[in-house]
């Protein structure tokens, strides 16, 4: 008898020739295709999600130095799951089973309750919904403080955009005026630096080339609808994919996958990560959302062809 996939139940949704696969474990996005063309560098059903691929990052995105932080008079210690760099990484819910709220041909909504524990002393109820239509994929997320004390909160997502070609030859557009280098003192708020005149200025689409990206971009230029749009395009085939974020996500991190394993996966996709706050935010306090008891946060991002 066939065993259960490492990422649990697989939720396949379809609409207008588009398909996506969402996993029970971590409510992650494992696959996405538009008109039969993959736009994500995902992973096989028989694999455990490598390199954060498609994962939901909560109650904090990115990292916490030493896994230790203080909030509301409480000091918490998160497991350091990036021990070689002395960090806790990518939140605390990406390996948990999420509960099905609803599932149709076009949509799936999953939820998770994060209970008080040594790494997070508060209670949050999280919900992530994936919806496909002719315009592409929309991901709507929310968090509600179902505890009795104010709680810190941050959220992110970790899709790897891929077009079936090495990223060096692809063209990238990131509508960001600044990037935020991580300060040596992780308890200090990062100071944004302008991208003008640097190799990190992708406000006009240009080839990625040899540029190594592991970069937090901010001060995003948005349209009248409040969305900021990152684009990755193959100039040979003219295929492309867009990742858009609403105003709930003031940052996107772009990672050129130089350090992933196996080697064959390196620089064949770009992780473009919507984030509510920068790395080590639970240490520095930078843009951490404080949710009062009963208060909710919501944010939306999505993928489209083009």
PDB file of C-alpha atoms in Angstrom:
ATOM      1  CA  UNK A   1       0.000   0.000   0.000  1.00  0.00           C
ATOM      2  CA  UNK A   2       1.258   3.449  -0.870  1.00  0.00           C
ATOM      3  CA  UNK A   3       2.474   5.462   2.134  1.00  0.00           C
ATOM      4  CA  UNK A   4       1.551   9.020   3.012  1.00  0.00           C
ATOM      5  CA  UNK A   5       3.692  11.685   1.290  1.00  0.00           C
ATOM      6  CA  UNK A   6       6.092  13.534   3.648  1.00  0.00           C
ATOM      7  CA  UNK A   7       4.028  16.680   3.147  1.00  0.00           C
ATOM      8  CA  UNK A   8       0.750  14.933   3.963  1.00  0.00           C
ATOM      9  CA  UNK A   9      -2.440  15.262   1.969  1.00  0.00           C
ATOM     10  CA  UNK A  10      -2.067  16.936  -1.410  1.00  0.00           C
ATOM     11  CA  UNK A  11      -4.751  19.487  -2.348  1.00  0.00           C
ATOM     12  CA  UNK A  12      -4.861  19.983  -6.121  1.00  0.00           C
ATOM     13  CA  UNK A  13      -6.898  22.973  -7.296  1.00  0.00           C
ATOM     14  CA  UNK A  14      -7.656  23.919 -10.923  1.00  0.00           C
ATOM     15  CA  UNK A  15      -9.184  26.774 -12.894  1.00  0.00           C
ATOM     16  CA  UNK A  16      -8.964  28.161 -16.448  1.00  0.00           C
ATOM     17  CA  UNK A  17      -6.112  25.810 -17.409  1.00  0.00           C
ATOM     18  CA  UNK A  18      -4.118  26.653 -14.260  1.00  0.00           C
ATOM     19  CA  UNK A  19      -3.238  24.198 -11.475  1.00  0.00           C
ATOM     20  CA  UNK A  20      -1.676  24.344  -8.026  1.00  0.00           C
ATOM     21  CA  UNK A  21      -0.869  21.788  -5.343  1.00  0.00           C
ATOM     22  CA  UNK A  22      -1.072  22.774  -1.666  1.00  0.00           C
ATOM     23  CA  UNK A  23       0.155  20.507   1.119  1.00  0.00           C
ATOM     24  CA  UNK A  24      -1.381  19.561   4.444  1.00  0.00           C
ATOM     25  CA  UNK A  25       2.006  19.913   6.137  1.00  0.00           C
ATOM     26  CA  UNK A  26       2.710  23.602   6.614  1.00  0.00           C
ATOM     27  CA  UNK A  27      -0.085  24.679   4.218  1.00  0.00           C
ATOM     28  CA  UNK A  28       2.711  25.005   1.649  1.00  0.00           C
ATOM     29  CA  UNK A  29       2.546  25.600  -2.098  1.00  0.00           C
ATOM     30  CA  UNK A  30       4.282  22.640  -3.758  1.00  0.00           C
ATOM     31  CA  UNK A  31       3.429  23.227  -7.425  1.00  0.00           C
ATOM     32  CA  UNK A  32       1.910  25.887  -9.650  1.00  0.00           C
ATOM     33  CA  UNK A  33       1.411  25.798 -13.417  1.00  0.00           C
ATOM     34  CA  UNK A  34      -0.232  28.320 -15.742  1.00  0.00           C
ATOM     35  CA  UNK A  35      -1.606  26.803 -18.939  1.00  0.00           C
ATOM     36  CA  UNK A  36       0.571  23.742 -18.323  1.00  0.00           C
ATOM     37  CA  UNK A  37       3.747  25.799 -17.839  1.00  0.00           C
ATOM     38  CA  UNK A  38       5.466  25.555 -14.431  1.00  0.00           C
ATOM     39  CA  UNK A  39       6.114  28.923 -12.789  1.00  0.00           C
ATOM     40  CA  UNK A  40       7.544  27.525  -9.544  1.00  0.00           C
ATOM     41  CA  UNK A  41      10.622  25.407  -8.862  1.00  0.00           C
ATOM     42  CA  UNK A  42       8.799  23.190  -6.399  1.00  0.00           C
ATOM     43  CA  UNK A  43       9.491  19.680  -5.221  1.00  0.00           C
ATOM     44  CA  UNK A  44       8.348  16.117  -5.763  1.00  0.00           C
ATOM     45  CA  UNK A  45       5.485  14.578  -3.810  1.00  0.00           C
ATOM     46  CA  UNK A  46       7.920  11.987  -2.407  1.00  0.00           C
ATOM     47  CA  UNK A  47      10.200  14.716  -0.974  1.00  0.00           C
ATOM     48  CA  UNK A  48      10.122  16.701   2.230  1.00  0.00           C
ATOM     49  CA  UNK A  49      10.028  20.410   1.331  1.00  0.00           C
ATOM     50  CA  UNK A  50      13.709  21.402   0.767  1.00  0.00           C
ATOM     51  CA  UNK A  51      15.114  24.907   1.287  1.00  0.00           C
ATOM     52  CA  UNK A  52      11.809  26.291   2.544  1.00  0.00           C
ATOM     53  CA  UNK A  53      10.188  25.745  -0.875  1.00  0.00           C
ATOM     54  CA  UNK A  54       6.654  27.054  -0.895  1.00  0.00           C
ATOM     55  CA  UNK A  55       6.423  27.177   2.885  1.00  0.00           C
ATOM     56  CA  UNK A  56       4.405  29.483   5.152  1.00  0.00           C
ATOM     57  CA  UNK A  57       6.650  31.374   7.583  1.00  0.00           C
ATOM     58  CA  UNK A  58       4.919  32.308  10.854  1.00  0.00           C
ATOM     59  CA  UNK A  59       4.854  33.676  13.512  1.00  0.00           C
ATOM     60  CA  UNK A  60       8.061  35.175  12.107  1.00  0.00           C
ATOM     61  CA  UNK A  61       9.640  35.118   8.635  1.00  0.00           C
ATOM     62  CA  UNK A  62      13.337  34.651   7.971  1.00  0.00           C
ATOM     63  CA  UNK A  63      15.525  34.437  11.102  1.00  0.00           C
ATOM     64  CA  UNK A  64      15.978  35.173  14.808  1.00  0.00           C
ATOM     65  CA  UNK A  65      19.611  35.344  15.969  1.00  0.00           C
ATOM     66  CA  UNK A  66      20.272  32.767  18.711  1.00  0.00           C
ATOM     67  CA  UNK A  67      16.558  31.937  18.584  1.00  0.00           C
ATOM     68  CA  UNK A  68      16.079  34.181  21.615  1.00  0.00           C
ATOM     69  CA  UNK A  69      13.919  37.278  21.974  1.00  0.00           C
ATOM     70  CA  UNK A  70      11.930  39.218  24.565  1.00  0.00           C
ATOM     71  CA  UNK A  71       8.416  40.590  24.175  1.00  0.00           C
ATOM     72  CA  UNK A  72       5.975  41.852  26.783  1.00  0.00           C
ATOM     73  CA  UNK A  73       8.323  40.939  29.594  1.00  0.00           C
ATOM     74  CA  UNK A  74       8.607  37.323  28.418  1.00  0.00           C
ATOM     75  CA  UNK A  75      11.833  35.815  27.099  1.00  0.00           C
ATOM     76  CA  UNK A  76      11.343  33.002  24.591  1.00  0.00           C
ATOM     77  CA  UNK A  77      13.769  30.492  23.086  1.00  0.00           C
ATOM     78  CA  UNK A  78      12.968  29.103  19.639  1.00  0.00           C
ATOM     79  CA  UNK A  79      14.731  25.937  18.486  1.00  0.00           C
ATOM     80  CA  UNK A  80      17.824  26.911  16.463  1.00  0.00           C
ATOM     81  CA  UNK A  81      17.123  25.003  13.263  1.00  0.00           C
ATOM     82  CA  UNK A  82      19.929  26.811  11.416  1.00  0.00           C
ATOM     83  CA  UNK A  83      22.665  25.828  13.916  1.00  0.00           C
ATOM     84  CA  UNK A  84      25.593  26.489  11.567  1.00  0.00           C
ATOM     85  CA  UNK A  85      24.647  30.187  11.599  1.00  0.00           C
ATOM     86  CA  UNK A  86      23.201  30.298  15.114  1.00  0.00           C
ATOM     87  CA  UNK A  87      19.647  31.147  14.054  1.00  0.00           C
ATOM     88  CA  UNK A  88      16.070  30.057  14.337  1.00  0.00           C
ATOM     89  CA  UNK A  89      14.721  30.164  10.802  1.00  0.00           C
ATOM     90  CA  UNK A  90      11.403  30.436   8.945  1.00  0.00           C
ATOM     91  CA  UNK A  91       8.941  30.368  11.813  1.00  0.00           C
ATOM     92  CA  UNK A  92       7.337  27.524  13.730  1.00  0.00           C
ATOM     93  CA  UNK A  93       4.428  26.170  11.662  1.00  0.00           C
ATOM     94  CA  UNK A  94       5.986  24.881   8.444  1.00  0.00           C
ATOM     95  CA  UNK A  95       6.255  21.257   9.646  1.00  0.00           C
ATOM     96  CA  UNK A  96       2.868  21.120  11.397  1.00  0.00           C
ATOM     97  CA  UNK A  97      -0.266  19.469  10.038  1.00  0.00           C
ATOM     98  CA  UNK A  98      -2.814  22.134   9.129  1.00  0.00           C
ATOM     99  CA  UNK A  99      -6.567  21.519   9.312  1.00  0.00           C
ATOM    100  CA  UNK A 100      -8.808  21.692   6.265  1.00  0.00           C
ATOM    101  CA  UNK A 101     -11.378  24.476   6.524  1.00  0.00           C
ATOM    102  CA  UNK A 102     -12.742  24.138   2.984  1.00  0.00           C
ATOM    103  CA  UNK A 103     -11.730  22.491  -0.297  1.00  0.00           C
ATOM    104  CA  UNK A 104     -13.302  22.943  -3.727  1.00  0.00           C
ATOM    105  CA  UNK A 105     -12.115  22.580  -7.311  1.00  0.00           C
ATOM    106  CA  UNK A 106     -10.766  26.142  -7.308  1.00  0.00           C
ATOM    107  CA  UNK A 107      -9.918  26.805  -3.635  1.00  0.00           C
ATOM    108  CA  UNK A 108      -8.429  25.349  -0.501  1.00  0.00           C
ATOM    109  CA  UNK A 109      -8.330  26.963   2.934  1.00  0.00           C
ATOM    110  CA  UNK A 110      -6.216  25.527   5.765  1.00  0.00           C
ATOM    111  CA  UNK A 111      -5.860  26.605   9.392  1.00  0.00           C
ATOM    112  CA  UNK A 112      -3.465  26.046  12.279  1.00  0.00           C
ATOM    113  CA  UNK A 113      -3.544  26.944  15.970  1.00  0.00           C
ATOM    114  CA  UNK A 114      -0.137  27.851  17.393  1.00  0.00           C
ATOM    115  CA  UNK A 115      -0.334  27.115  21.132  1.00  0.00           C
ATOM    116  CA  UNK A 116       1.824  28.715  23.843  1.00  0.00           C
ATOM    117  CA  UNK A 117       5.217  26.979  24.106  1.00  0.00           C
ATOM    118  CA  UNK A 118       8.859  27.803  24.996  1.00  0.00           C
ATOM    119  CA  UNK A 119       9.479  29.505  21.623  1.00  0.00           C
ATOM    120  CA  UNK A 120       6.232  31.482  21.546  1.00  0.00           C
ATOM    121  CA  UNK A 121       4.308  32.204  24.725  1.00  0.00           C
ATOM    122  CA  UNK A 122       1.024  33.291  23.065  1.00  0.00           C
ATOM    123  CA  UNK A 123      -1.819  31.719  21.083  1.00  0.00           C
ATOM    124  CA  UNK A 124      -2.492  32.487  17.434  1.00  0.00           C
ATOM    125  CA  UNK A 125      -4.982  31.017  14.997  1.00  0.00           C
ATOM    126  CA  UNK A 126      -3.599  31.152  11.450  1.00  0.00           C
ATOM    127  CA  UNK A 127      -5.451  30.656   8.189  1.00  0.00           C
ATOM    128  CA  UNK A 128      -4.152  30.497   4.604  1.00  0.00           C
ATOM    129  CA  UNK A 129      -6.360  30.202   1.538  1.00  0.00           C
ATOM    130  CA  UNK A 130      -5.310  29.521  -2.047  1.00  0.00           C
ATOM    131  CA  UNK A 131      -7.652  30.505  -4.891  1.00  0.00           C
ATOM    132  CA  UNK A 132      -7.200  29.920  -8.629  1.00  0.00           C
ATOM    133  CA  UNK A 133      -9.028  31.733 -11.409  1.00  0.00           C
ATOM    134  CA  UNK A 134      -8.254  32.962 -14.915  1.00  0.00           C
ATOM    135  CA  UNK A 135      -6.065  35.728 -13.479  1.00  0.00           C
ATOM    136  CA  UNK A 136      -3.759  33.324 -11.603  1.00  0.00           C
ATOM    137  CA  UNK A 137      -3.260  32.339  -7.969  1.00  0.00           C
ATOM    138  CA  UNK A 138      -4.310  34.453  -4.971  1.00  0.00           C
ATOM    139  CA  UNK A 139      -3.051  33.611  -1.476  1.00  0.00           C
ATOM    140  CA  UNK A 140      -5.051  35.167   1.380  1.00  0.00           C
ATOM    141  CA  UNK A 141      -3.694  34.787   4.913  1.00  0.00           C
ATOM    142  CA  UNK A 142      -4.800  35.867   8.359  1.00  0.00           C
ATOM    143  CA  UNK A 143      -3.745  35.614  11.991  1.00  0.00           C
ATOM    144  CA  UNK A 144      -5.906  36.149  15.059  1.00  0.00           C
ATOM    145  CA  UNK A 145      -4.724  36.465  18.634  1.00  0.00           C
ATOM    146  CA  UNK A 146      -6.934  33.928  20.412  1.00  0.00           C
ATOM    147  CA  UNK A 147      -4.993  34.279  23.665  1.00  0.00           C
ATOM    148  CA  UNK A 148      -5.286  36.661  26.603  1.00  0.00           C
ATOM    149  CA  UNK A 149      -2.166  38.845  26.146  1.00  0.00           C
ATOM    150  CA  UNK A 150      -0.784  41.028  23.328  1.00  0.00           C
ATOM    151  CA  UNK A 151       1.284  38.868  20.965  1.00  0.00           C
ATOM    152  CA  UNK A 152       4.108  39.595  18.494  1.00  0.00           C
ATOM    153  CA  UNK A 153       3.527  38.514  14.920  1.00  0.00           C
ATOM    154  CA  UNK A 154       5.199  38.410  11.530  1.00  0.00           C
ATOM    155  CA  UNK A 155       4.484  36.410   8.388  1.00  0.00           C
ATOM    156  CA  UNK A 156       6.159  35.413   5.174  1.00  0.00           C
ATOM    157  CA  UNK A 157       5.996  32.956   2.296  1.00  0.00           C
ATOM    158  CA  UNK A 158       8.808  31.184   0.438  1.00  0.00           C
ATOM    159  CA  UNK A 159       7.987  30.396  -3.215  1.00  0.00           C
ATOM    160  CA  UNK A 160      10.823  29.788  -5.666  1.00  0.00           C
ATOM    161  CA  UNK A 161       9.944  31.336  -9.031  1.00  0.00           C
ATOM    162  CA  UNK A 162      11.302  29.257 -11.894  1.00  0.00           C
ATOM    163  CA  UNK A 163      10.908  29.264 -15.664  1.00  0.00           C
ATOM    164  CA  UNK A 164      12.950  26.181 -16.540  1.00  0.00           C
ATOM    165  CA  UNK A 165      16.135  28.136 -17.310  1.00  0.00           C
ATOM    166  CA  UNK A 166      19.136  29.271 -15.195  1.00  0.00           C
ATOM    167  CA  UNK A 167      18.418  32.588 -13.491  1.00  0.00           C
ATOM    168  CA  UNK A 168      21.559  34.251 -14.885  1.00  0.00           C
ATOM    169  CA  UNK A 169      19.881  34.647 -18.273  1.00  0.00           C
ATOM    170  CA  UNK A 170      16.496  35.687 -16.933  1.00  0.00           C
ATOM    171  CA  UNK A 171      15.355  39.276 -16.546  1.00  0.00           C
ATOM    172  CA  UNK A 172      14.240  40.479 -13.124  1.00  0.00           C
ATOM    173  CA  UNK A 173      12.197  43.484 -12.077  1.00  0.00           C
ATOM    174  CA  UNK A 174      11.956  44.374  -8.371  1.00  0.00           C
ATOM    175  CA  UNK A 175      10.144  47.696  -7.745  1.00  0.00           C
ATOM    176  CA  UNK A 176      12.153  48.581  -4.633  1.00  0.00           C
ATOM    177  CA  UNK A 177      13.901  51.840  -3.830  1.00  0.00           C
ATOM    178  CA  UNK A 178      15.938  50.403  -0.951  1.00  0.00           C
ATOM    179  CA  UNK A 179      17.444  47.249   0.457  1.00  0.00           C
ATOM    180  CA  UNK A 180      18.067  46.507   4.143  1.00  0.00           C
ATOM    181  CA  UNK A 181      21.424  44.936   5.014  1.00  0.00           C
ATOM    182  CA  UNK A 182      21.294  42.958   8.251  1.00  0.00           C
ATOM    183  CA  UNK A 183      23.293  44.895  10.900  1.00  0.00           C
ATOM    184  CA  UNK A 184      26.038  43.137  12.862  1.00  0.00           C
ATOM    185  CA  UNK A 185      24.028  43.881  16.002  1.00  0.00           C
ATOM    186  CA  UNK A 186      20.882  41.829  15.491  1.00  0.00           C
ATOM    187  CA  UNK A 187      19.104  43.862  18.186  1.00  0.00           C
ATOM    188  CA  UNK A 188      19.411  47.014  16.075  1.00  0.00           C
ATOM    189  CA  UNK A 189      16.837  48.003  13.487  1.00  0.00           C
ATOM    190  CA  UNK A 190      18.270  47.651   9.942  1.00  0.00           C
ATOM    191  CA  UNK A 191      18.962  50.915   8.119  1.00  0.00           C
ATOM    192  CA  UNK A 192      17.608  50.971   4.537  1.00  0.00           C
ATOM    193  CA  UNK A 193      20.135  51.762   1.805  1.00  0.00           C
ATOM    194  CA  UNK A 194      19.178  53.170  -1.585  1.00  0.00           C
ATOM    195  CA  UNK A 195      19.627  50.852  -4.555  1.00  0.00           C
ATOM    196  CA  UNK A 196      20.439  53.632  -7.025  1.00  0.00           C
ATOM    197  CA  UNK A 197      23.796  53.053  -8.692  1.00  0.00           C
ATOM    198  CA  UNK A 198      24.229  49.540  -7.237  1.00  0.00           C
ATOM    199  CA  UNK A 199      23.966  46.038  -8.681  1.00  0.00           C
ATOM    200  CA  UNK A 200      20.792  45.649  -6.581  1.00  0.00           C
ATOM    201  CA  UNK A 201      18.808  48.162  -8.625  1.00  0.00           C
ATOM    202  CA  UNK A 202      16.228  46.114 -10.528  1.00  0.00           C
ATOM    203  CA  UNK A 203      13.595  48.840 -10.851  1.00  0.00           C
ATOM    204  CA  UNK A 204      13.964  48.454 -14.599  1.00  0.00           C
ATOM    205  CA  UNK A 205      13.945  44.848 -15.767  1.00  0.00           C
ATOM    206  CA  UNK A 206      17.432  43.552 -16.534  1.00  0.00           C
ATOM    207  CA  UNK A 207      19.325  40.274 -16.609  1.00  0.00           C
ATOM    208  CA  UNK A 208      20.183  38.760 -13.239  1.00  0.00           C
ATOM    209  CA  UNK A 209      23.593  37.802 -14.628  1.00  0.00           C
ATOM    210  CA  UNK A 210      26.137  36.758 -11.987  1.00  0.00           C
ATOM    211  CA  UNK A 211      24.505  38.869  -9.236  1.00  0.00           C
ATOM    212  CA  UNK A 212      24.250  36.952  -5.966  1.00  0.00           C
ATOM    213  CA  UNK A 213      21.007  37.819  -4.226  1.00  0.00           C
ATOM    214  CA  UNK A 214      20.140  37.135  -0.614  1.00  0.00           C
ATOM    215  CA  UNK A 215      18.587  40.536  -0.222  1.00  0.00           C
ATOM    216  CA  UNK A 216      15.741  42.190   1.655  1.00  0.00           C
ATOM    217  CA  UNK A 217      14.094  44.831  -0.539  1.00  0.00           C
ATOM    218  CA  UNK A 218      11.826  47.548   0.839  1.00  0.00           C
ATOM    219  CA  UNK A 219      10.252  50.926   0.066  1.00  0.00           C
ATOM    220  CA  UNK A 220       8.285  49.168  -2.663  1.00  0.00           C
ATOM    221  CA  UNK A 221       6.771  51.129  -5.536  1.00  0.00           C
ATOM    222  CA  UNK A 222       3.078  50.261  -5.747  1.00  0.00           C
ATOM    223  CA  UNK A 223       0.327  50.751  -8.270  1.00  0.00           C
ATOM    224  CA  UNK A 224      -3.011  52.444  -7.708  1.00  0.00           C
ATOM    225  CA  UNK A 225      -4.335  49.102  -6.412  1.00  0.00           C
ATOM    226  CA  UNK A 226      -1.701  49.090  -3.640  1.00  0.00           C
ATOM    227  CA  UNK A 227       0.183  46.172  -5.159  1.00  0.00           C
ATOM    228  CA  UNK A 228       3.919  45.912  -5.751  1.00  0.00           C
ATOM    229  CA  UNK A 229       4.819  43.484  -8.540  1.00  0.00           C
ATOM    230  CA  UNK A 230       8.046  41.497  -8.996  1.00  0.00           C
ATOM    231  CA  UNK A 231       8.542  40.039 -12.486  1.00  0.00           C
ATOM    232  CA  UNK A 232      10.812  37.278 -13.764  1.00  0.00           C
ATOM    233  CA  UNK A 233      10.978  36.886 -17.544  1.00  0.00           C
ATOM    234  CA  UNK A 234      12.767  34.601 -19.988  1.00  0.00           C
ATOM    235  CA  UNK A 235      13.814  36.882 -22.885  1.00  0.00           C
ATOM    236  CA  UNK A 236      14.272  33.870 -25.184  1.00  0.00           C
ATOM    237  CA  UNK A 237      10.838  32.289 -24.801  1.00  0.00           C
ATOM    238  CA  UNK A 238       9.062  35.472 -23.596  1.00  0.00           C
ATOM    239  CA  UNK A 239       7.547  33.401 -20.779  1.00  0.00           C
ATOM    240  CA  UNK A 240       7.239  35.170 -17.462  1.00  0.00           C
ATOM    241  CA  UNK A 241       5.773  35.093 -13.977  1.00  0.00           C
ATOM    242  CA  UNK A 242       4.688  37.892 -11.678  1.00  0.00           C
ATOM    243  CA  UNK A 243       4.539  37.848  -7.900  1.00  0.00           C
ATOM    244  CA  UNK A 244       2.476  40.650  -6.379  1.00  0.00           C
ATOM    245  CA  UNK A 245       2.019  41.706  -2.753  1.00  0.00           C
ATOM    246  CA  UNK A 246      -0.541  43.948  -1.130  1.00  0.00           C
ATOM    247  CA  UNK A 247       0.304  46.664   1.389  1.00  0.00           C
ATOM    248  CA  UNK A 248       0.374  44.187   4.277  1.00  0.00           C
ATOM    249  CA  UNK A 249       3.766  43.021   2.985  1.00  0.00           C
ATOM    250  CA  UNK A 250       6.243  45.947   3.003  1.00  0.00           C
ATOM    251  CA  UNK A 251       9.229  43.712   2.168  1.00  0.00           C
ATOM    252  CA  UNK A 252      10.227  41.086  -0.377  1.00  0.00           C
ATOM    253  CA  UNK A 253      13.343  38.998   0.013  1.00  0.00           C
ATOM    254  CA  UNK A 254      15.008  37.729  -3.153  1.00  0.00           C
ATOM    255  CA  UNK A 255      17.368  34.743  -2.945  1.00  0.00           C
ATOM    256  CA  UNK A 256      19.252  33.391  -5.968  1.00  0.00           C
ATOM    257  CA  UNK A 257      19.504  29.881  -4.489  1.00  0.00           C
ATOM    258  CA  UNK A 258      23.300  29.815  -4.516  1.00  0.00           C
ATOM    259  CA  UNK A 259      23.539  27.712  -1.360  1.00  0.00           C
ATOM    260  CA  UNK A 260      20.873  25.073  -1.927  1.00  0.00           C
ATOM    261  CA  UNK A 261      21.573  21.377  -2.411  1.00  0.00           C
ATOM    262  CA  UNK A 262      21.903  19.381  -4.555  1.00  0.00           C
ATOM    263  CA  UNK A 263      24.137  21.554  -6.731  1.00  0.00           C
ATOM    264  CA  UNK A 264      21.827  21.039  -9.720  1.00  0.00           C
ATOM    265  CA  UNK A 265      19.204  23.184  -7.957  1.00  0.00           C
ATOM    266  CA  UNK A 266      21.502  26.165  -7.480  1.00  0.00           C
ATOM    267  CA  UNK A 267      20.603  29.314  -9.440  1.00  0.00           C
ATOM    268  CA  UNK A 268      17.830  27.611 -11.376  1.00  0.00           C
ATOM    269  CA  UNK A 269      15.160  29.684  -9.614  1.00  0.00           C
ATOM    270  CA  UNK A 270      14.708  32.772  -7.457  1.00  0.00           C
ATOM    271  CA  UNK A 271      13.018  32.672  -4.077  1.00  0.00           C
ATOM    272  CA  UNK A 272      10.837  35.782  -3.925  1.00  0.00           C
ATOM    273  CA  UNK A 273       9.496  35.998  -0.383  1.00  0.00           C
ATOM    274  CA  UNK A 274       6.684  38.331   0.742  1.00  0.00           C
ATOM    275  CA  UNK A 275       7.479  39.419   4.329  1.00  0.00           C
ATOM    276  CA  UNK A 276       5.819  41.638   6.907  1.00  0.00           C
ATOM    277  CA  UNK A 277       9.108  42.376   8.667  1.00  0.00           C
ATOM    278  CA  UNK A 278      12.870  42.055   8.055  1.00  0.00           C
ATOM    279  CA  UNK A 279      15.207  39.333   9.416  1.00  0.00           C
ATOM    280  CA  UNK A 280      15.726  39.198  13.203  1.00  0.00           C
ATOM    281  CA  UNK A 281      12.685  41.449  13.712  1.00  0.00           C
ATOM    282  CA  UNK A 282      11.704  39.712  16.953  1.00  0.00           C
ATOM    283  CA  UNK A 283      15.095  40.867  18.290  1.00  0.00           C
ATOM    284  CA  UNK A 284      15.123  44.420  16.864  1.00  0.00           C
ATOM    285  CA  UNK A 285      11.379  45.083  16.971  1.00  0.00           C
ATOM    286  CA  UNK A 286      11.464  46.301  13.358  1.00  0.00           C
ATOM    287  CA  UNK A 287       7.927  46.264  11.939  1.00  0.00           C
ATOM    288  CA  UNK A 288       6.743  43.501  14.272  1.00  0.00           C
ATOM    289  CA  UNK A 289       2.932  43.449  14.363  1.00  0.00           C
ATOM    290  CA  UNK A 290       1.488  43.509  17.888  1.00  0.00           C
ATOM    291  CA  UNK A 291      -1.891  41.770  18.026  1.00  0.00           C
ATOM    292  CA  UNK A 292      -4.105  42.557  20.994  1.00  0.00           C
ATOM    293  CA  UNK A 293      -6.323  39.745  22.306  1.00  0.00           C
ATOM    294  CA  UNK A 294      -9.037  39.153  19.710  1.00  0.00           C
ATOM    295  CA  UNK A 295      -7.284  41.298  17.090  1.00  0.00           C
ATOM    296  CA  UNK A 296      -6.561  39.990  13.584  1.00  0.00           C
ATOM    297  CA  UNK A 297      -4.089  40.707  10.781  1.00  0.00           C
ATOM    298  CA  UNK A 298      -4.640  39.825   7.129  1.00  0.00           C
ATOM    299  CA  UNK A 299      -2.520  39.992   4.001  1.00  0.00           C
ATOM    300  CA  UNK A 300      -2.717  38.887   0.379  1.00  0.00           C
ATOM    301  CA  UNK A 301      -0.232  38.079  -2.363  1.00  0.00           C
ATOM    302  CA  UNK A 302      -0.395  36.152  -5.598  1.00  0.00           C
ATOM    303  CA  UNK A 303       1.101  34.814  -8.791  1.00  0.00           C
ATOM    304  CA  UNK A 304       0.187  35.603 -12.386  1.00  0.00           C
ATOM    305  CA  UNK A 305       1.574  34.907 -15.843  1.00  0.00           C
ATOM    306  CA  UNK A 306       3.442  37.651 -17.645  1.00  0.00           C
TER     307      UNK A 306
END
